[in-house]
XYZ file of C-alpha atoms in Angstrom:
151
model
C -39.150 109.502 145.124
C -41.928 111.651 146.518
C -45.052 109.817 147.724
C -48.210 111.736 148.623
C -51.190 110.287 150.395
C -54.481 112.208 150.204
C -56.990 109.464 150.923
C -57.419 109.516 154.704
C -54.724 111.454 156.531
C -52.606 113.737 154.348
C -49.110 112.370 154.421
C -45.944 113.056 152.460
C -42.832 110.869 152.135
C -39.522 111.705 150.425
C -37.455 108.557 149.786
C -39.583 106.655 152.260
C -38.973 109.158 155.071
C -41.913 111.236 156.402
C -41.818 114.882 155.601
C -42.418 116.603 158.972
C -40.897 119.964 158.181
C -43.726 121.298 155.990
C -45.148 122.998 158.997
C -46.683 126.084 157.248
C -50.393 125.454 157.096
C -50.725 127.748 154.108
C -48.005 125.762 152.196
C -49.731 122.518 153.001
C -53.106 123.829 151.859
C -51.667 125.263 148.557
C -49.780 122.057 147.937
C -53.069 120.053 148.370
C -54.851 122.399 146.065
C -52.226 122.083 143.366
C -52.101 118.332 143.717
C -55.897 118.213 143.154
C -55.321 120.196 139.991
C -52.041 118.512 138.958
C -51.164 118.899 135.345
C -53.593 121.808 134.970
C -52.744 125.510 134.827
C -54.255 127.169 137.936
C -54.889 130.818 137.748
C -52.805 132.838 140.235
C -55.874 135.005 140.844
C -57.798 131.834 141.875
C -55.032 131.175 144.384
C -54.975 134.730 145.601
C -58.802 134.640 146.167
C -58.705 131.367 147.980
C -55.568 131.768 150.099
C -55.082 135.523 150.421
C -58.519 137.097 150.231
C -58.364 140.837 150.673
C -54.702 141.107 149.714
C -53.742 143.260 146.761
C -52.339 141.316 143.825
C -48.708 142.367 144.461
C -48.785 141.167 148.159
C -50.542 138.006 147.196
C -48.045 137.343 144.538
C -45.197 137.812 146.928
C -46.769 135.482 149.371
C -47.456 132.836 146.665
C -43.861 133.069 145.353
C -42.504 132.599 148.869
C -44.881 129.687 149.649
C -43.937 127.849 146.408
C -40.224 128.327 147.119
C -40.853 126.824 150.638
C -42.765 123.833 149.155
C -40.049 123.225 146.433
C -37.256 123.431 149.076
C -38.946 121.043 151.579
C -40.017 118.518 148.970
C -37.062 118.585 146.681
C -39.043 119.828 143.740
C -37.610 121.714 140.814
C -39.086 124.914 139.373
C -40.062 122.750 136.331
C -42.116 120.511 138.505
C -43.810 123.379 140.475
C -43.921 126.430 138.220
C -45.130 129.943 138.658
C -45.641 131.775 135.429
C -47.115 135.268 134.822
C -50.794 134.366 135.400
C -50.783 130.618 136.296
C -49.230 128.095 138.573
C -48.621 124.472 137.506
C -47.764 121.343 139.417
C -46.658 119.150 136.475
C -47.068 115.433 136.155
C -43.800 113.645 137.006
C -42.783 110.003 137.109
C -40.957 110.600 140.338
C -44.079 111.514 142.216
C -46.613 108.976 143.427
C -50.043 110.212 144.519
C -52.509 107.605 145.936
C -55.528 109.580 144.601
C -54.196 109.411 141.093
C -53.593 105.720 141.371
C -56.974 105.110 142.909
C -58.764 107.024 140.053
C -56.717 105.254 137.349
C -57.415 101.835 138.815
C -61.132 102.665 139.190
C -61.411 103.901 135.681
C -59.543 100.933 134.267
C -61.735 98.507 136.158
C -64.882 100.023 134.663
C -63.403 99.696 131.151
C -62.260 96.114 131.562
C -64.483 93.471 129.990
C -63.117 90.373 131.689
C -64.844 90.051 135.104
C -61.852 88.601 137.010
C -59.493 91.342 135.818
C -62.200 93.957 136.522
C -62.577 92.572 140.139
C -58.805 92.526 140.593
C -58.426 96.143 139.496
C -61.343 97.289 141.587
C -59.990 95.490 144.686
C -56.551 97.037 144.161
C -58.239 100.485 144.063
C -60.263 99.843 147.200
C -57.012 98.763 149.024
C -55.748 102.303 148.419
C -58.779 103.918 150.074
C -57.776 104.864 153.646
C -60.545 107.374 154.231
C -62.193 110.456 152.799
C -60.135 112.601 150.442
C -58.335 115.159 152.509
C -60.518 114.338 155.487
C -58.970 117.222 157.534
C -60.291 119.642 154.872
C -63.868 118.445 155.023
C -65.107 122.032 155.493
C -63.172 123.467 152.610
C -65.211 124.341 149.527
C -62.262 123.846 147.173
C -62.090 120.086 148.093
C -65.829 119.402 147.798
C -66.076 118.892 144.032
C -63.084 116.486 143.924
C -64.432 114.612 146.984
C -67.883 114.275 145.445
C -66.322 112.889 142.252
């Protein structure tokens, strides 16, 4: 199982072992971006503009293809889980991937919907226990994280 922690320090574990071999900064940043947009189609042109500004589309596409291959290989993901189509990229929702941010948001949302006060407090305290620090705190200066962080 793949566990990804985005609240506080960014950490990745595969079968409870830390992933230390994802040393490419670009791969880590693209992975973070795709996780923040998990389950949504992300335009390849958006990725080109963010991560390869000034590159022509063909060069940016080659770099994206190589980077996604590197991410898949190092995290044990299939091309169905991390897909590159003609004009979009998709990091699909999978039961075999745990992301602390998703759990935090789900528990927070559920606590606000809950009518019974003890259950509401339980859910909220469970969400708070996941909070280890700012969302992607090492990316505090990055514009692409700001909207999700503010939410």
